[in-house]
Amino acid sequence: MFLSIGRLENVNNNGLYTDLLRKFRDEGHNVYVASPLERKHSKPTKYTIEHGIHFLRIKIGNLTKTNVIEKGITTVTLEYIFTKMIKKHFNGIKFDLILYSTPPITFGKVISYIKKRDDAVTYLLLKDIFPQNAVDLKILNTKNPLYSFFRKKEKKLYEASDYIGCMSKENVNFILRNNTDLYETKVEISPNTIEPRPVSYFSKENFEVFQQYEIPRNKVKLLYGGNLGKPQGIDFLIKCIDSNKFNEKIHFVIVGSGTQAYKLRKYLKEEQPKNLTLIERLPKEDYDRLLSICDVGLIFLDYRFTIPNFPSRLLSYMEASKPVLAATDKNTDIGKIIVENDFGNWCESKNVSDFNDILPLIYMENKRVEMGRNGRNYLEENYTIENSYEIILKHFK
């Protein structure tokens, strides 16, 4: 069973979890998924079989694009609703393995129930360390009762997990350092992985995206794709763009939405920089085309993080053979991996001058091609779905 708060509308779509589910299915396992169906979609709980995978989509309150109060209530009630629906629809199914990811941290009781009922192995794919990430960004403080509540939930989740798969070595170190009751043998590296696709670069359809969004073809195009929220440090991103508004060699392309997107809209309206294109909504096919013909992938994270984040968008850049420029906190090891394996460069997301110092690396086309090739090779050697599958299955051998 895979527990998720993502909608997972089509298991044939590419992604961290859909790729993994297909791998399990293709290796002959019976795969069941329990995922949410938010109230705003006005649909009841439904059980279906799609492409050989069993889906139980469970009606809950709203989690996304809603107010803080409703999101909080929905998060807290997830355990009760999921447990009730799993009892009803999967009562006759005995599960050998339960897979789940963070967020959320509020699946502890669901996992404990199935684990006890079926004597199942439980495996946490740790993608988010909450509530510490909220403390880092000053959204919560450690004296807040909400922090204590969620920290207790986090500990219960770790306790219910037989194994905790972390995205990188620094993730492992952080979890063990801050949860001294955990055995070292319980925590291991299980990185973000995908099923790499061949990338088509120079097609007429791809270059039509440039025309559609008025993106210049004769400049080095730096693409940022993903969430535009507090974790991404959008203020620093804007400072980096502003410091290069007269730089005729490069053009920034920002694709995404989020709670901080309004800052980019405001900057674009007031300053009208000529080397910035902001696209808040883009069909996935168009985004893939755009990525295939842009030159560099960008990663930004707030410098205040003490938790070692490892954004999954890195994989899409590597898949498309694009060098990566990362501006992050100093606690994540994503920059170390990028630099040591020569598929990009890194700086701390504090000083704009540091970002501008790493920019010249991408001016030379032959260097960009070389780094992009290095990134693709590293992806195929370390971040493929076969790696995840083998890491998880070794606990059954």
mmCIF file of N, CA and C in Angstrom, residues 56-184:
data_model
loop_
_atom_site.group_PDB
_atom_site.id
_atom_site.type_symbol
_atom_site.label_atom_id
_atom_site.label_comp_id
_atom_site.label_asym_id
_atom_site.label_seq_id
_atom_site.Cartn_x
_atom_site.Cartn_y
_atom_site.Cartn_z
ATOM 1 N N LEU A 56 -7.838 3.912 -4.064
ATOM 2 C CA LEU A 56 -8.920 4.324 -3.173
ATOM 3 C C LEU A 56 -8.754 5.822 -2.951
ATOM 4 N N ARG A 57 -9.636 6.587 -3.574
ATOM 5 C CA ARG A 57 -9.571 8.046 -3.431
ATOM 6 C C ARG A 57 -10.598 8.452 -2.373
ATOM 7 N N ILE A 58 -10.084 8.994 -1.281
ATOM 8 C CA ILE A 58 -10.872 9.204 -0.069
ATOM 9 C C ILE A 58 -11.278 10.664 0.067
ATOM 10 N N LYS A 59 -12.576 10.896 0.210
ATOM 11 C CA LYS A 59 -13.071 12.261 0.342
ATOM 12 C C LYS A 59 -12.648 12.847 1.694
ATOM 13 N N ILE A 60 -11.997 14.017 1.621
ATOM 14 C CA ILE A 60 -11.567 14.736 2.826
ATOM 15 C C ILE A 60 -11.939 16.200 2.662
ATOM 16 N N GLY A 61 -11.590 17.024 3.646
ATOM 17 C CA GLY A 61 -11.754 18.471 3.501
ATOM 18 C C GLY A 61 -10.719 19.014 2.523
ATOM 19 N N ASN A 62 -10.638 20.310 2.404
ATOM 20 C CA ASN A 62 -9.685 20.912 1.473
ATOM 21 C C ASN A 62 -8.307 21.067 2.117
ATOM 22 N N LEU A 63 -7.278 20.671 1.370
ATOM 23 C CA LEU A 63 -5.896 20.804 1.828
ATOM 24 C C LEU A 63 -5.144 21.894 1.086
ATOM 25 N N THR A 64 -5.514 22.116 -0.173
ATOM 26 C CA THR A 64 -4.794 23.071 -1.012
ATOM 27 C C THR A 64 -5.694 24.246 -1.382
ATOM 28 N N LYS A 65 -5.049 25.387 -1.576
ATOM 29 C CA LYS A 65 -5.750 26.603 -1.991
ATOM 30 C C LYS A 65 -6.974 26.866 -1.112
ATOM 31 N N THR A 66 -6.746 26.825 0.192
ATOM 32 C CA THR A 66 -7.797 27.101 1.160
ATOM 33 C C THR A 66 -7.197 27.883 2.318
ATOM 34 N N ASN A 67 -8.031 28.262 3.270
ATOM 35 C CA ASN A 67 -7.522 29.046 4.409
ATOM 36 C C ASN A 67 -6.794 28.144 5.411
ATOM 37 N N VAL A 68 -6.026 28.777 6.280
ATOM 38 C CA VAL A 68 -5.184 28.050 7.234
ATOM 39 C C VAL A 68 -6.012 27.184 8.173
ATOM 40 N N ILE A 69 -7.189 27.679 8.579
ATOM 41 C CA ILE A 69 -8.020 26.945 9.530
ATOM 42 C C ILE A 69 -8.518 25.643 8.919
ATOM 43 N N GLU A 70 -9.070 25.717 7.684
ATOM 44 C CA GLU A 70 -9.566 24.498 7.055
ATOM 45 C C GLU A 70 -8.425 23.522 6.763
ATOM 46 N N LYS A 71 -7.298 24.036 6.312
ATOM 47 C CA LYS A 71 -6.153 23.176 6.048
ATOM 48 C C LYS A 71 -5.710 22.462 7.315
ATOM 49 N N GLY A 72 -5.706 23.188 8.437
ATOM 50 C CA GLY A 72 -5.309 22.600 9.716
ATOM 51 C C GLY A 72 -6.263 21.512 10.154
ATOM 52 N N ILE A 73 -7.560 21.785 10.042
ATOM 53 C CA ILE A 73 -8.576 20.796 10.443
ATOM 54 C C ILE A 73 -8.485 19.553 9.570
ATOM 55 N N THR A 74 -8.331 19.751 8.261
ATOM 56 C CA THR A 74 -8.226 18.625 7.329
ATOM 57 C C THR A 74 -7.002 17.772 7.639
ATOM 58 N N THR A 75 -5.875 18.428 7.911
ATOM 59 C CA THR A 75 -4.636 17.709 8.219
ATOM 60 C C THR A 75 -4.784 16.848 9.467
ATOM 61 N N VAL A 76 -5.402 17.417 10.492
ATOM 62 C CA VAL A 76 -5.554 16.714 11.767
ATOM 63 C C VAL A 76 -6.526 15.538 11.657
ATOM 64 N N THR A 77 -7.546 15.679 10.797
ATOM 65 C CA THR A 77 -8.566 14.617 10.683
ATOM 66 C C THR A 77 -8.230 13.546 9.644
ATOM 67 N N LEU A 78 -7.107 13.708 8.941
ATOM 68 C CA LEU A 78 -6.716 12.742 7.913
ATOM 69 C C LEU A 78 -6.652 11.318 8.459
ATOM 70 N N GLU A 79 -6.022 11.163 9.628
ATOM 71 C CA GLU A 79 -5.820 9.826 10.194
ATOM 72 C C GLU A 79 -7.137 9.093 10.384
ATOM 73 N N TYR A 80 -8.080 9.775 10.989
ATOM 74 C CA TYR A 80 -9.362 9.142 11.296
ATOM 75 C C TYR A 80 -10.094 8.736 10.013
ATOM 76 N N ILE A 81 -10.156 9.660 9.049
ATOM 77 C CA ILE A 81 -10.895 9.391 7.816
ATOM 78 C C ILE A 81 -10.234 8.286 7.000
ATOM 79 N N PHE A 82 -8.905 8.341 6.858
ATOM 80 C CA PHE A 82 -8.197 7.321 6.087
ATOM 81 C C PHE A 82 -8.350 5.945 6.734
ATOM 82 N N THR A 83 -8.203 5.887 8.055
ATOM 83 C CA THR A 83 -8.336 4.601 8.751
ATOM 84 C C THR A 83 -9.726 4.011 8.538
ATOM 85 N N LYS A 84 -10.743 4.845 8.649
ATOM 86 C CA LYS A 84 -12.131 4.399 8.485
ATOM 87 C C LYS A 84 -12.371 3.841 7.082
ATOM 88 N N MET A 85 -11.881 4.547 6.061
ATOM 89 C CA MET A 85 -12.112 4.121 4.678
ATOM 90 C C MET A 85 -11.281 2.888 4.309
ATOM 91 N N ILE A 86 -10.065 2.791 4.851
ATOM 92 C CA ILE A 86 -9.231 1.610 4.590
ATOM 93 C C ILE A 86 -9.864 0.370 5.226
ATOM 94 N N LYS A 87 -10.398 0.527 6.424
ATOM 95 C CA LYS A 87 -11.114 -0.582 7.077
ATOM 96 C C LYS A 87 -12.297 -1.042 6.226
ATOM 97 N N LYS A 88 -12.984 -0.083 5.635
ATOM 98 C CA LYS A 88 -14.187 -0.395 4.853
ATOM 99 C C LYS A 88 -13.853 -1.046 3.515
ATOM 100 N N HIS A 89 -12.894 -0.494 2.799
ATOM 101 C CA HIS A 89 -12.637 -0.932 1.419
ATOM 102 C C HIS A 89 -11.516 -1.971 1.291
ATOM 103 N N PHE A 90 -10.564 -1.985 2.227
ATOM 104 C CA PHE A 90 -9.426 -2.903 2.137
ATOM 105 C C PHE A 90 -9.408 -3.894 3.299
ATOM 106 N N ASN A 91 -10.559 -4.207 3.816
ATOM 107 C CA ASN A 91 -10.634 -5.047 5.012
ATOM 108 C C ASN A 91 -10.115 -6.456 4.758
ATOM 109 N N GLY A 92 -10.298 -6.970 3.544
ATOM 110 C CA GLY A 92 -9.873 -8.336 3.240
ATOM 111 C C GLY A 92 -8.504 -8.436 2.623
ATOM 112 N N ILE A 93 -7.780 -7.315 2.543
ATOM 113 C CA ILE A 93 -6.462 -7.292 1.911
ATOM 114 C C ILE A 93 -5.375 -7.313 2.980
ATOM 115 N N LYS A 94 -4.415 -8.223 2.836
ATOM 116 C CA LYS A 94 -3.280 -8.255 3.769
ATOM 117 C C LYS A 94 -2.078 -7.623 3.083
ATOM 118 N N PHE A 95 -1.581 -6.550 3.670
ATOM 119 C CA PHE A 95 -0.464 -5.818 3.073
ATOM 120 C C PHE A 95 0.861 -6.265 3.677
ATOM 121 N N ASP A 96 1.856 -6.443 2.813
ATOM 122 C CA ASP A 96 3.203 -6.803 3.258
ATOM 123 C C ASP A 96 4.071 -5.567 3.483
ATOM 124 N N LEU A 97 3.795 -4.508 2.703
ATOM 125 C CA LEU A 97 4.612 -3.295 2.750
ATOM 126 C C LEU A 97 3.710 -2.073 2.701
ATOM 127 N N ILE A 98 3.980 -1.128 3.587
ATOM 128 C CA ILE A 98 3.282 0.159 3.561
ATOM 129 C C ILE A 98 4.316 1.239 3.251
ATOM 130 N N LEU A 99 4.118 1.936 2.156
ATOM 131 C CA LEU A 99 4.982 3.050 1.750
ATOM 132 C C LEU A 99 4.234 4.355 1.958
ATOM 133 N N TYR A 100 4.929 5.380 2.412
ATOM 134 C CA TYR A 100 4.300 6.690 2.616
ATOM 135 C C TYR A 100 5.402 7.736 2.664
ATOM 136 N N SER A 101 5.023 8.967 2.435
ATOM 137 C CA SER A 101 6.018 10.040 2.391
ATOM 138 C C SER A 101 5.579 11.194 3.282
ATOM 139 N N THR A 102 6.523 12.067 3.582
ATOM 140 C CA THR A 102 6.172 13.339 4.222
ATOM 141 C C THR A 102 6.310 14.423 3.173
ATOM 142 N N PRO A 103 5.409 15.451 3.187
ATOM 143 C CA PRO A 103 4.280 15.571 4.105
ATOM 144 C C PRO A 103 3.157 14.614 3.746
ATOM 145 N N PRO A 104 2.204 14.362 4.705
ATOM 146 C CA PRO A 104 2.121 14.954 6.045
ATOM 147 C C PRO A 104 2.796 14.058 7.077
ATOM 148 N N ILE A 105 2.817 14.514 8.328
ATOM 149 C CA ILE A 105 3.333 13.696 9.429
ATOM 150 C C ILE A 105 2.185 13.113 10.230
ATOM 151 N N THR A 106 0.958 13.296 9.737
ATOM 152 C CA THR A 106 -0.216 12.898 10.518
ATOM 153 C C THR A 106 -0.839 11.588 10.051
ATOM 154 N N PHE A 107 -0.019 10.700 9.495
ATOM 155 C CA PHE A 107 -0.507 9.381 9.086
ATOM 156 C C PHE A 107 -0.144 8.292 10.100
ATOM 157 N N GLY A 108 0.416 8.691 11.236
ATOM 158 C CA GLY A 108 0.940 7.728 12.204
ATOM 159 C C GLY A 108 -0.049 6.653 12.619
ATOM 160 N N LYS A 109 -1.272 7.041 12.947
ATOM 161 C CA LYS A 109 -2.267 6.083 13.429
ATOM 162 C C LYS A 109 -2.725 5.138 12.316
ATOM 163 N N VAL A 110 -2.824 5.655 11.095
ATOM 164 C CA VAL A 110 -3.195 4.812 9.951
ATOM 165 C C VAL A 110 -2.147 3.723 9.762
ATOM 166 N N ILE A 111 -0.886 4.144 9.769
ATOM 167 C CA ILE A 111 0.224 3.215 9.548
ATOM 168 C C ILE A 111 0.286 2.177 10.663
ATOM 169 N N SER A 112 0.144 2.637 11.904
ATOM 170 C CA SER A 112 0.207 1.721 13.048
ATOM 171 C C SER A 112 -0.919 0.699 12.996
ATOM 172 N N TYR A 113 -2.110 1.130 12.543
ATOM 173 C CA TYR A 113 -3.248 0.231 12.456
ATOM 174 C C TYR A 113 -2.988 -0.896 11.453
ATOM 175 N N ILE A 114 -2.543 -0.533 10.228
ATOM 176 C CA ILE A 114 -2.309 -1.544 9.195
ATOM 177 C C ILE A 114 -1.112 -2.419 9.575
ATOM 178 N N LYS A 115 -0.086 -1.812 10.150
ATOM 179 C CA LYS A 115 1.104 -2.556 10.565
ATOM 180 C C LYS A 115 0.746 -3.642 11.573
ATOM 181 N N LYS A 116 -0.062 -3.286 12.550
ATOM 182 C CA LYS A 116 -0.471 -4.241 13.585
ATOM 183 C C LYS A 116 -1.419 -5.291 13.011
ATOM 184 N N ARG A 117 -2.341 -4.862 12.158
ATOM 185 C CA ARG A 117 -3.333 -5.775 11.579
ATOM 186 C C ARG A 117 -2.694 -6.825 10.693
ATOM 187 N N ASP A 118 -1.723 -6.386 9.852
ATOM 188 C CA ASP A 118 -1.174 -7.266 8.808
ATOM 189 C C ASP A 118 0.266 -7.700 9.059
ATOM 190 N N ASP A 119 0.865 -7.228 10.158
ATOM 191 C CA ASP A 119 2.276 -7.491 10.409
ATOM 192 C C ASP A 119 3.125 -7.026 9.226
ATOM 193 N N ALA A 120 2.814 -5.824 8.746
ATOM 194 C CA ALA A 120 3.453 -5.278 7.541
ATOM 195 C C ALA A 120 4.745 -4.539 7.873
ATOM 196 N N VAL A 121 5.638 -4.496 6.892
ATOM 197 C CA VAL A 121 6.835 -3.650 6.985
ATOM 198 C C VAL A 121 6.444 -2.228 6.605
ATOM 199 N N THR A 122 6.919 -1.256 7.374
ATOM 200 C CA THR A 122 6.549 0.144 7.119
ATOM 201 C C THR A 122 7.773 0.938 6.696
ATOM 202 N N TYR A 123 7.643 1.683 5.604
ATOM 203 C CA TYR A 123 8.789 2.407 5.031
ATOM 204 C C TYR A 123 8.386 3.850 4.746
ATOM 205 N N LEU A 124 9.072 4.772 5.414
ATOM 206 C CA LEU A 124 8.833 6.203 5.231
ATOM 207 C C LEU A 124 9.814 6.781 4.220
ATOM 208 N N LEU A 125 9.286 7.412 3.174
ATOM 209 C CA LEU A 125 10.102 8.173 2.224
ATOM 210 C C LEU A 125 10.107 9.618 2.719
ATOM 211 N N LEU A 126 11.164 10.000 3.396
ATOM 212 C CA LEU A 126 11.219 11.303 4.065
ATOM 213 C C LEU A 126 11.571 12.410 3.069
ATOM 214 N N LYS A 127 10.577 13.207 2.692
ATOM 215 C CA LYS A 127 10.778 14.283 1.722
ATOM 216 C C LYS A 127 10.680 15.669 2.365
ATOM 217 N N ASP A 128 10.252 15.711 3.618
ATOM 218 C CA ASP A 128 9.969 16.995 4.256
ATOM 219 C C ASP A 128 10.140 16.801 5.766
ATOM 220 N N ILE A 129 10.853 17.707 6.412
ATOM 221 C CA ILE A 129 11.075 17.592 7.853
ATOM 222 C C ILE A 129 10.299 18.700 8.557
ATOM 223 N N PHE A 130 9.122 18.339 9.014
ATOM 224 C CA PHE A 130 8.191 19.265 9.660
ATOM 225 C C PHE A 130 7.962 18.789 11.095
ATOM 226 N N PRO A 131 7.903 19.686 12.073
ATOM 227 C CA PRO A 131 7.713 21.143 11.978
ATOM 228 C C PRO A 131 8.987 21.995 11.958
ATOM 229 N N GLN A 132 10.183 21.378 11.929
ATOM 230 C CA GLN A 132 11.393 22.185 12.003
ATOM 231 C C GLN A 132 11.511 23.153 10.833
ATOM 232 N N ASN A 133 11.035 22.754 9.640
ATOM 233 C CA ASN A 133 11.111 23.689 8.511
ATOM 234 C C ASN A 133 10.289 24.951 8.768
ATOM 235 N N ALA A 134 9.157 24.800 9.469
ATOM 236 C CA ALA A 134 8.334 25.975 9.802
ATOM 237 C C ALA A 134 9.020 26.842 10.851
ATOM 238 N N VAL A 135 9.784 26.221 11.744
ATOM 239 C CA VAL A 135 10.558 26.982 12.744
ATOM 240 C C VAL A 135 11.654 27.778 12.043
ATOM 241 N N ASP A 136 12.337 27.144 11.098
ATOM 242 C CA ASP A 136 13.418 27.821 10.369
ATOM 243 C C ASP A 136 12.924 29.088 9.676
ATOM 244 N N LEU A 137 11.702 29.038 9.138
ATOM 245 C CA LEU A 137 11.159 30.168 8.382
ATOM 246 C C LEU A 137 10.342 31.119 9.253
ATOM 247 N N LYS A 138 10.423 30.915 10.581
ATOM 248 C CA LYS A 138 9.732 31.794 11.559
ATOM 249 C C LYS A 138 8.213 31.730 11.441
ATOM 250 N N ILE A 139 7.699 30.625 10.913
ATOM 251 C CA ILE A 139 6.248 30.434 10.850
ATOM 252 C C ILE A 139 5.748 29.897 12.186
ATOM 253 N N LEU A 140 6.555 29.065 12.827
ATOM 254 C CA LEU A 140 6.289 28.558 14.172
ATOM 255 C C LEU A 140 7.501 28.832 15.041
ATOM 256 N N ASN A 141 7.298 28.834 16.346
ATOM 257 C CA ASN A 141 8.439 28.822 17.253
ATOM 258 C C ASN A 141 8.282 27.654 18.212
ATOM 259 N N THR A 142 9.360 27.246 18.818
ATOM 260 C CA THR A 142 9.360 26.022 19.615
ATOM 261 C C THR A 142 8.525 26.123 20.889
ATOM 262 N N LYS A 143 8.112 27.338 21.255
ATOM 263 C CA LYS A 143 7.264 27.503 22.440
ATOM 264 C C LYS A 143 5.778 27.463 22.094
ATOM 265 N N ASN A 144 5.480 27.438 20.822
ATOM 266 C CA ASN A 144 4.090 27.403 20.359
ATOM 267 C C ASN A 144 3.506 26.004 20.600
ATOM 268 N N PRO A 145 2.308 25.912 21.191
ATOM 269 C CA PRO A 145 1.680 24.593 21.416
ATOM 270 C C PRO A 145 1.521 23.783 20.125
ATOM 271 N N LEU A 146 1.333 24.479 18.977
ATOM 272 C CA LEU A 146 1.224 23.774 17.699
ATOM 273 C C LEU A 146 2.520 23.049 17.355
ATOM 274 N N TYR A 147 3.651 23.688 17.693
ATOM 275 C CA TYR A 147 4.938 23.034 17.450
ATOM 276 C C TYR A 147 5.021 21.746 18.253
ATOM 277 N N SER A 148 4.664 21.811 19.515
ATOM 278 C CA SER A 148 4.726 20.631 20.384
ATOM 279 C C SER A 148 3.809 19.525 19.859
ATOM 280 N N PHE A 149 2.623 19.917 19.387
ATOM 281 C CA PHE A 149 1.659 18.949 18.847
ATOM 282 C C PHE A 149 2.232 18.243 17.624
ATOM 283 N N PHE A 150 2.762 19.024 16.672
ATOM 284 C CA PHE A 150 3.279 18.435 15.440
ATOM 285 C C PHE A 150 4.596 17.687 15.661
ATOM 286 N N ARG A 151 5.412 18.168 16.590
ATOM 287 C CA ARG A 151 6.659 17.455 16.905
ATOM 288 C C ARG A 151 6.346 16.071 17.486
ATOM 289 N N LYS A 152 5.307 15.996 18.306
ATOM 290 C CA LYS A 152 4.886 14.711 18.862
ATOM 291 C C LYS A 152 4.407 13.782 17.744
ATOM 292 N N LYS A 153 3.645 14.344 16.790
ATOM 293 C CA LYS A 153 3.179 13.560 15.636
ATOM 294 C C LYS A 153 4.365 13.058 14.816
ATOM 295 N N GLU A 154 5.358 13.923 14.629
ATOM 296 C CA GLU A 154 6.546 13.542 13.861
ATOM 297 C C GLU A 154 7.253 12.362 14.518
ATOM 298 N N LYS A 155 7.446 12.431 15.831
ATOM 299 C CA LYS A 155 8.115 11.357 16.554
ATOM 300 C C LYS A 155 7.330 10.044 16.464
ATOM 301 N N LYS A 156 6.001 10.145 16.553
ATOM 302 C CA LYS A 156 5.148 8.948 16.452
ATOM 303 C C LYS A 156 5.276 8.308 15.061
ATOM 304 N N LEU A 157 5.387 9.160 14.043
ATOM 305 C CA LEU A 157 5.535 8.656 12.677
ATOM 306 C C LEU A 157 6.858 7.911 12.527
ATOM 307 N N TYR A 158 7.924 8.479 13.059
ATOM 308 C CA TYR A 158 9.229 7.816 12.997
ATOM 309 C C TYR A 158 9.197 6.494 13.775
ATOM 310 N N GLU A 159 8.503 6.516 14.906
ATOM 311 C CA GLU A 159 8.401 5.319 15.743
ATOM 312 C C GLU A 159 7.653 4.196 15.022
ATOM 313 N N ALA A 160 6.626 4.573 14.257
ATOM 314 C CA ALA A 160 5.818 3.580 13.541
ATOM 315 C C ALA A 160 6.525 3.054 12.301
ATOM 316 N N SER A 161 7.608 3.715 11.887
ATOM 317 C CA SER A 161 8.316 3.348 10.652
ATOM 318 C C SER A 161 9.429 2.347 10.955
ATOM 319 N N ASP A 162 9.413 1.226 10.239
ATOM 320 C CA ASP A 162 10.505 0.260 10.386
ATOM 321 C C ASP A 162 11.777 0.801 9.749
ATOM 322 N N TYR A 163 11.593 1.529 8.643
ATOM 323 C CA TYR A 163 12.735 2.119 7.947
ATOM 324 C C TYR A 163 12.387 3.533 7.511
ATOM 325 N N ILE A 164 13.389 4.397 7.536
ATOM 326 C CA ILE A 164 13.214 5.784 7.097
ATOM 327 C C ILE A 164 14.214 6.054 5.985
ATOM 328 N N GLY A 165 13.699 6.274 4.774
ATOM 329 C CA GLY A 165 14.547 6.544 3.629
ATOM 330 C C GLY A 165 14.720 8.037 3.438
ATOM 331 N N CYS A 166 15.950 8.525 3.571
ATOM 332 C CA CYS A 166 16.245 9.961 3.479
ATOM 333 C C CYS A 166 16.835 10.293 2.109
ATOM 334 N N MET A 167 16.677 11.540 1.693
ATOM 335 C CA MET A 167 17.057 11.930 0.334
ATOM 336 C C MET A 167 18.560 12.057 0.123
ATOM 337 N N SER A 168 19.323 12.240 1.210
ATOM 338 C CA SER A 168 20.764 12.427 1.067
ATOM 339 C C SER A 168 21.449 12.110 2.391
ATOM 340 N N LYS A 169 22.772 12.106 2.376
ATOM 341 C CA LYS A 169 23.559 11.824 3.579
ATOM 342 C C LYS A 169 23.279 12.847 4.667
ATOM 343 N N GLU A 170 23.187 14.116 4.303
ATOM 344 C CA GLU A 170 22.932 15.141 5.316
ATOM 345 C C GLU A 170 21.543 14.999 5.925
ATOM 346 N N ASN A 171 20.579 14.496 5.137
ATOM 347 C CA ASN A 171 19.250 14.199 5.691
ATOM 348 C C ASN A 171 19.360 13.132 6.773
ATOM 349 N N VAL A 172 20.114 12.080 6.495
ATOM 350 C CA VAL A 172 20.327 11.014 7.475
ATOM 351 C C VAL A 172 20.951 11.570 8.742
ATOM 352 N N ASN A 173 22.002 12.361 8.577
ATOM 353 C CA ASN A 173 22.700 12.938 9.735
ATOM 354 C C ASN A 173 21.770 13.801 10.575
ATOM 355 N N PHE A 174 20.949 14.615 9.902
ATOM 356 C CA PHE A 174 20.040 15.515 10.618
ATOM 357 C C PHE A 174 19.024 14.722 11.439
ATOM 358 N N ILE A 175 18.419 13.716 10.825
ATOM 359 C CA ILE A 175 17.398 12.925 11.513
ATOM 360 C C ILE A 175 17.987 12.210 12.730
ATOM 361 N N LEU A 176 19.155 11.614 12.583
ATOM 362 C CA LEU A 176 19.775 10.901 13.703
ATOM 363 C C LEU A 176 20.231 11.859 14.801
ATOM 364 N N ARG A 177 20.720 13.022 14.393
ATOM 365 C CA ARG A 177 21.208 14.004 15.368
ATOM 366 C C ARG A 177 20.072 14.587 16.195
ATOM 367 N N ASN A 178 18.903 14.734 15.586
ATOM 368 C CA ASN A 178 17.782 15.382 16.266
ATOM 369 C C ASN A 178 16.726 14.405 16.783
ATOM 370 N N ASN A 179 16.973 13.115 16.585
ATOM 371 C CA ASN A 179 16.074 12.082 17.109
ATOM 372 C C ASN A 179 16.942 10.958 17.648
ATOM 373 N N THR A 180 17.527 11.199 18.812
ATOM 374 C CA THR A 180 18.556 10.299 19.341
ATOM 375 C C THR A 180 18.004 8.937 19.757
ATOM 376 N N ASP A 181 16.676 8.799 19.798
ATOM 377 C CA ASP A 181 16.082 7.511 20.159
ATOM 378 C C ASP A 181 16.020 6.559 18.961
ATOM 379 N N LEU A 182 16.340 7.043 17.757
ATOM 380 C CA LEU A 182 16.287 6.205 16.559
ATOM 381 C C LEU A 182 17.577 5.394 16.399
ATOM 382 N N TYR A 183 17.423 4.115 16.034
ATOM 383 C CA TYR A 183 18.591 3.295 15.719
ATOM 384 C C TYR A 183 19.149 3.704 14.366
ATOM 385 N N GLU A 184 20.477 3.712 14.252
ATOM 386 C CA GLU A 184 21.119 4.077 12.986
ATOM 387 C C GLU A 184 20.704 3.144 11.856
#
